[in-house]
GROMACS .gro file of C-alpha atoms in nm:
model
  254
    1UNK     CA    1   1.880   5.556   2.000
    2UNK     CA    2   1.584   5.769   1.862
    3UNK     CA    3   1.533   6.096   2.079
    4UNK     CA    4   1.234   6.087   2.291
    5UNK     CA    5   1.158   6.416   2.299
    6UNK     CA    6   1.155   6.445   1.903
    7UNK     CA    7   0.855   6.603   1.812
    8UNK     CA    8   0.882   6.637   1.432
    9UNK     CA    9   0.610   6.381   1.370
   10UNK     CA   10   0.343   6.525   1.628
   11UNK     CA   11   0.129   6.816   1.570
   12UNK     CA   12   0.008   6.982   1.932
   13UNK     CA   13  -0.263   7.171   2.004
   14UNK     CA   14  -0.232   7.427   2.355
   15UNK     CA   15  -0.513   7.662   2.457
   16UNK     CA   16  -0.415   7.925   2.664
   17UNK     CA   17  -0.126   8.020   2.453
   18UNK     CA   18  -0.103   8.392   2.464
   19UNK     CA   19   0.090   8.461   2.707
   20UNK     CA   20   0.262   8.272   3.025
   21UNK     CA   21   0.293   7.836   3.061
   22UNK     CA   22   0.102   7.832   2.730
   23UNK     CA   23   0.367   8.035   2.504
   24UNK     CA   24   0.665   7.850   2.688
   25UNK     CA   25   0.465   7.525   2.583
   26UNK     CA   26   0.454   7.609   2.241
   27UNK     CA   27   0.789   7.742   2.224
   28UNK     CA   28   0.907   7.406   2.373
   29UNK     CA   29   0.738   7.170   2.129
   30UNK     CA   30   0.801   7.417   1.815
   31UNK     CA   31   1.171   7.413   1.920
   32UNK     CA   32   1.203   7.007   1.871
   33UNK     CA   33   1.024   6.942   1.559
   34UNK     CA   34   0.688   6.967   1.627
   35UNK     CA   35   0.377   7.130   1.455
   36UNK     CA   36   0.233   7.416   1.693
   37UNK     CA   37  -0.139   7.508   1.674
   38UNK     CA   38  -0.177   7.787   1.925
   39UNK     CA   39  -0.516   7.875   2.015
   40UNK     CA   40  -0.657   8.211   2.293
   41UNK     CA   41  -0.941   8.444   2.312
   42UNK     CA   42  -0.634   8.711   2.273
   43UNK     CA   43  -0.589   8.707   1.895
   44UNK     CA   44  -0.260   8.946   1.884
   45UNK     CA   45  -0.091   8.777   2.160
   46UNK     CA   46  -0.192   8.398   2.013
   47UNK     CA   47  -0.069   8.536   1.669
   48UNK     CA   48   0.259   8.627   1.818
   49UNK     CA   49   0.334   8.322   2.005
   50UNK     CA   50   0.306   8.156   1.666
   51UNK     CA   51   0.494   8.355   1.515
   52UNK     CA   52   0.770   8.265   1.756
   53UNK     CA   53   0.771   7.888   1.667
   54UNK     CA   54   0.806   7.944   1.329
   55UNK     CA   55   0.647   7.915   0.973
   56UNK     CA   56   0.428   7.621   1.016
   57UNK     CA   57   0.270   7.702   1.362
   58UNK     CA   58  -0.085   7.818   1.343
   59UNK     CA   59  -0.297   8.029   1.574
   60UNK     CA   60  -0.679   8.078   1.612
   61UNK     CA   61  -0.891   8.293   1.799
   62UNK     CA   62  -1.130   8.054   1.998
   63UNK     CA   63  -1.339   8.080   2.308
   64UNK     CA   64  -1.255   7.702   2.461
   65UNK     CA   65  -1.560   7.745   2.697
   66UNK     CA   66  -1.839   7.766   2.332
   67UNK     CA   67  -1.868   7.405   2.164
   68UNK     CA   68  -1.996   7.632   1.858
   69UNK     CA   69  -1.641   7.766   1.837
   70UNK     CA   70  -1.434   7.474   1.892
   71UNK     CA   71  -1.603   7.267   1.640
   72UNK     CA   72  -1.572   7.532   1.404
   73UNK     CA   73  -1.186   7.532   1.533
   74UNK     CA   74  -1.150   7.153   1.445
   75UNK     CA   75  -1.319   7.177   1.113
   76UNK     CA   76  -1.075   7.376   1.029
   77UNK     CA   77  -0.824   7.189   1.152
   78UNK     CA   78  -0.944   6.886   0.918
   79UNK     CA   79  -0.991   7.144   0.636
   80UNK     CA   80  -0.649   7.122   0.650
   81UNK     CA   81  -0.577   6.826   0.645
   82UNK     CA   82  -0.459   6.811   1.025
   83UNK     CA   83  -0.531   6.594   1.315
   84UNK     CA   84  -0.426   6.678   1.642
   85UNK     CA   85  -0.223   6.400   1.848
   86UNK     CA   86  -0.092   6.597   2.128
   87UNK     CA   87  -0.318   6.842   2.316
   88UNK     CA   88  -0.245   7.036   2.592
   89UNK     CA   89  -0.546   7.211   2.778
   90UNK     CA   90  -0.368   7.476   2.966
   91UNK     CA   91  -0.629   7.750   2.935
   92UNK     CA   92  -0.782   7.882   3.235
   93UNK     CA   93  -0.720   8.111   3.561
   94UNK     CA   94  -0.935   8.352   3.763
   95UNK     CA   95  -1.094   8.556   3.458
   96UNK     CA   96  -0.999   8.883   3.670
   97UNK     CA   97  -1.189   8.812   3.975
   98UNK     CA   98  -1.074   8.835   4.332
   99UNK     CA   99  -1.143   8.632   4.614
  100UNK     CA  100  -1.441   8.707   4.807
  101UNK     CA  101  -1.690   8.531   5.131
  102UNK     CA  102  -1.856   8.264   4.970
  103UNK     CA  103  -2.194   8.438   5.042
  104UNK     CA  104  -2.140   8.713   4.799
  105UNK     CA  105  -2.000   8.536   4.501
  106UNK     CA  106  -2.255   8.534   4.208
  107UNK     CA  107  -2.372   8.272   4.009
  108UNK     CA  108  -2.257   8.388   3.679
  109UNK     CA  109  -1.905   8.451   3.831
  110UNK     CA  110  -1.873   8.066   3.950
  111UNK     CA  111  -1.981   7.991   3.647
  112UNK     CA  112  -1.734   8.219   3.427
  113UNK     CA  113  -1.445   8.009   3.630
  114UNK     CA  114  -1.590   7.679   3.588
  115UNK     CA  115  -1.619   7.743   3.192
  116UNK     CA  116  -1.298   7.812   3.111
  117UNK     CA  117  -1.099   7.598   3.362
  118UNK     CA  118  -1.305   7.257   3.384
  119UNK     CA  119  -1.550   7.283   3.095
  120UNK     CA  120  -1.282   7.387   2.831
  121UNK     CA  121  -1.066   7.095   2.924
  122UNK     CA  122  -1.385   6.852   2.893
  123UNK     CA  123  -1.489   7.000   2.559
  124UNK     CA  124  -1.160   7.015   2.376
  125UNK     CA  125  -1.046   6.670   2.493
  126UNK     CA  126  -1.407   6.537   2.396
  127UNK     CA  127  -1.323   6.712   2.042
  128UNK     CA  128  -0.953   6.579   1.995
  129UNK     CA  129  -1.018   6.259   2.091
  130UNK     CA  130  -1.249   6.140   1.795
  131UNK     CA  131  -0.864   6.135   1.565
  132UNK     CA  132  -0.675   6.014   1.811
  133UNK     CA  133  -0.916   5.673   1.858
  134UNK     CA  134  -0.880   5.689   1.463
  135UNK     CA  135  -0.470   5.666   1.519
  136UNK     CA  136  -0.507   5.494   1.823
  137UNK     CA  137  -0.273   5.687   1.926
  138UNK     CA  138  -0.260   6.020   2.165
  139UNK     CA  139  -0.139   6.217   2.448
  140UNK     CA  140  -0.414   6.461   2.669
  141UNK     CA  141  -0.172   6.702   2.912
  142UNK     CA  142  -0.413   6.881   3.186
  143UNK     CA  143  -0.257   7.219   3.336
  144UNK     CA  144  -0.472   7.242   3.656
  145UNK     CA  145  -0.308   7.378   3.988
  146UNK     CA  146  -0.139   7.333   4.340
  147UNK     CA  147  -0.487   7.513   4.425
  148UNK     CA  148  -0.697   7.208   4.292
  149UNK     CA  149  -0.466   6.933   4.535
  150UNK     CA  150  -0.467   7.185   4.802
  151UNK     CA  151  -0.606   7.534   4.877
  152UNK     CA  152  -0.583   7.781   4.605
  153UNK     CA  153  -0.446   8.139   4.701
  154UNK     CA  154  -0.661   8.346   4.509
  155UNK     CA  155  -0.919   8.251   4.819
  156UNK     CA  156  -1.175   8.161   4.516
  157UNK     CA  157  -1.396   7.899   4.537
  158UNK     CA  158  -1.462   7.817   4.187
  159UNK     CA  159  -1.097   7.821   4.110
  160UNK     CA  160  -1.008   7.583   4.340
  161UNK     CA  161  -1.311   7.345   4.270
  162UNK     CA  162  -1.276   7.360   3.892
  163UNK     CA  163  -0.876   7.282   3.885
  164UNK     CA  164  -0.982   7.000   4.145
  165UNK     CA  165  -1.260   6.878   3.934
  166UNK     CA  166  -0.994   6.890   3.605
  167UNK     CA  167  -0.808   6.642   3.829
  168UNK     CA  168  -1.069   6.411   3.845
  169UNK     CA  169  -1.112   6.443   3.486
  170UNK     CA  170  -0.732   6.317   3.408
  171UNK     CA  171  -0.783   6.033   3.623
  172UNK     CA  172  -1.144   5.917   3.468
  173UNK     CA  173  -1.070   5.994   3.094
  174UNK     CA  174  -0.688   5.820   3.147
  175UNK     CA  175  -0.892   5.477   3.182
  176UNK     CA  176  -1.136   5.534   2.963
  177UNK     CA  177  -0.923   5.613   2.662
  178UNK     CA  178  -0.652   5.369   2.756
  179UNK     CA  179  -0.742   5.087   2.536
  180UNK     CA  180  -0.701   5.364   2.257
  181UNK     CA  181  -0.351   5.390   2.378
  182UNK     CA  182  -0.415   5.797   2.474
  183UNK     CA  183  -0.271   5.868   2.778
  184UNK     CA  184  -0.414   6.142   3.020
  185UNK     CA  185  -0.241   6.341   3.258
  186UNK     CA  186  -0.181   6.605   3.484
  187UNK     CA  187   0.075   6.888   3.558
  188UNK     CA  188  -0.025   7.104   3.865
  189UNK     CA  189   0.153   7.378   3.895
  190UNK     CA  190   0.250   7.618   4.216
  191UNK     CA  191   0.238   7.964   4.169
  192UNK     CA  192   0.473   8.124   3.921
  193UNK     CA  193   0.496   8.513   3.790
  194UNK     CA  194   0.390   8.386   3.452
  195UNK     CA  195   0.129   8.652   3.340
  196UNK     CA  196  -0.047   9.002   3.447
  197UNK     CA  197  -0.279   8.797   3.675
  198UNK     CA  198  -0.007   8.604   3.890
  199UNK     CA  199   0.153   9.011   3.892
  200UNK     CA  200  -0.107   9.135   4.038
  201UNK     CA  201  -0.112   8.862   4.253
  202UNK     CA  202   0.210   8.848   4.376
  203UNK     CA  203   0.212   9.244   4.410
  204UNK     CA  204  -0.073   9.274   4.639
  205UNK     CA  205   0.119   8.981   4.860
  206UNK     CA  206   0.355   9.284   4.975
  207UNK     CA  207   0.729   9.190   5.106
  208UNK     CA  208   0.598   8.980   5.376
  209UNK     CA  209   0.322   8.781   5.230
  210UNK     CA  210   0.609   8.709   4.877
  211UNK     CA  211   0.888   8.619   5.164
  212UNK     CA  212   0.635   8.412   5.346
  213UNK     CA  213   0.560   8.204   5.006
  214UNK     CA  214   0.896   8.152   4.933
  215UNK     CA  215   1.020   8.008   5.290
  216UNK     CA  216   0.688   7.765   5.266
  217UNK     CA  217   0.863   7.623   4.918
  218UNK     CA  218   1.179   7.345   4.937
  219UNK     CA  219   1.401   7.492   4.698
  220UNK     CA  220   1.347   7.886   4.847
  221UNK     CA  221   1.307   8.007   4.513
  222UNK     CA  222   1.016   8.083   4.220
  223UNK     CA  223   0.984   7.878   3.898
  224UNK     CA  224   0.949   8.051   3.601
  225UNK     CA  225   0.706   7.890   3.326
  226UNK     CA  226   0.965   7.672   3.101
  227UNK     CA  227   0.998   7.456   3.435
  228UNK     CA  228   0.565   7.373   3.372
  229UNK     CA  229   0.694   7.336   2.976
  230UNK     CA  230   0.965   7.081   3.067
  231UNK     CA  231   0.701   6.880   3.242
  232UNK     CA  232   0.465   6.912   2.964
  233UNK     CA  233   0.716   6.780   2.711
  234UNK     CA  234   0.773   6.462   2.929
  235UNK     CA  235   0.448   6.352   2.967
  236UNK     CA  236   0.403   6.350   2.554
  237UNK     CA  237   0.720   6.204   2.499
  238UNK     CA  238   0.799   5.851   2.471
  239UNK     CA  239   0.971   5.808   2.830
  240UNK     CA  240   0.625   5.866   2.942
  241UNK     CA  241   0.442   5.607   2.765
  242UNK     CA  242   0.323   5.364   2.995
  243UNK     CA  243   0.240   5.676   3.218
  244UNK     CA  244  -0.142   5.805   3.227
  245UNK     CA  245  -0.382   5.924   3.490
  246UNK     CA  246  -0.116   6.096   3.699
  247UNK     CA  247  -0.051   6.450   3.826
  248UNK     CA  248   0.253   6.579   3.880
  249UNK     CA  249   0.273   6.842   4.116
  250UNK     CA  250   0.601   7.134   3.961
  251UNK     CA  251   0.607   7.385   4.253
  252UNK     CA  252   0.985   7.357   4.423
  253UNK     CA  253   0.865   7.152   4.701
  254UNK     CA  254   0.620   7.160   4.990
   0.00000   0.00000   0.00000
């Protein structure tokens, strides 16, 4: 029987890939076959990550929220002769804000949280999408967020509203590319110590607020980012394809 999660003949693209879910993503599909492209704004941390899965992964510095950039990205991409059949838009989080009343939030700071966590996914999916009709064949893996099904801790507003509005935008693109046999779907993740953000978070909880968290999830423990990974690698595989337009919530249980 051929292994499903054989990834020799796919080449996957994952923004966000730095640091946190995004490296443990790429480390996942590098580690069964499969030809990484790592892309970040944080060129020495994307460069590392590639250089963890191996000789034949790529990174590139690119700004998913600038259409300029990511068409330059994918003319690259077919420079080389490469055409990506697996993307995972994972790129996102609170670009170092904090929560604050909804009265003194600024324009250009709902804006910076919308770009990156709901326009990102809609741009690079609109961009990958043109080879995979032309293979009819492809897999689109959202990262959104417990705080787009539910509340999001942070207390920001445009965090919560762009991860929700990322979840609507598995569910509409999983029908329309169907018929292209592209699947599209979600993995919402709870909160995980994954990268200096979710630190700082999970410092300023104090002993109370971390204990709190942890008796309001099932299994009474964190996850750690290969758990989001794991998920990840299922929905490209084979075992999920008649599965699209779903989201599958990986946060030990509430």
């Amino acid at each position: 029987m051929q292994n499903p999660f054989d990834y020799s003949h796919r080449t996957v693209l994952v923004t966000g890939a730095a640091q946190g879910f995004g490296r443990a993503i790429c480390l996942a599909f590098a580690q069964r076959g499969a030809r990484v492209i790592a892309c970040d704004i944080q060129k020495h941390l994307v460069e590392e990550t590639a250089a963890l899965c191996g000789e034949t992964a790529l990174a590139y510095e690119v700004d998913i929220s600038s259409p300029e950039a990511i068409s330059v990205l994918f003319s690259s991409l077919e420079a080389r002769h490469l055409s990506v059949d697996t993307l995972v838009n994972n790129a996102g989080g609170v670009v170092g804000q904090q929560g604050q009343p909804l009265e003194e939030v600024t324009f250009a700071q709902w804006q910076a949280i919308v770009a990156v966590n709901l326009n990102g996914a809609f741009l690079m999916s609109q961009a990958a999408v043109v080879g995979m009709k032309a293979h009819k064949f492809g897999r689109i893996i959202n990262i959104s967020s417990r705080a787009g099904l539910d509340i999001s801790l942070t207390g920001i507003q445009a965090y919560a509203s762009a991860k929700a509005g990322q979840i609507g935008l598995t569910r509409q693109l999983a029908h329309e590319l169907g018929p292209w046999n592209i699947t599209v779907n979600n993995v919402a993740p709870g909160f995980i110590r994954s990268n200096p953000s979710t630190e700082k978070q999970w410092e300023a909880m104090g002993s109370e607020g971390q204990k709190r968290l942890i008796d309001n999830i099932a299994l009474k423990r964190l996850g750690v980012a290969e758990d989001i990974a794991h998920a990840v690698l299922y929905f490209a595989s084979d075992w999920a394809n008649w599965v699209t337009g779903q989201i599958l919530s990986v946060d030990g249980g509430k």
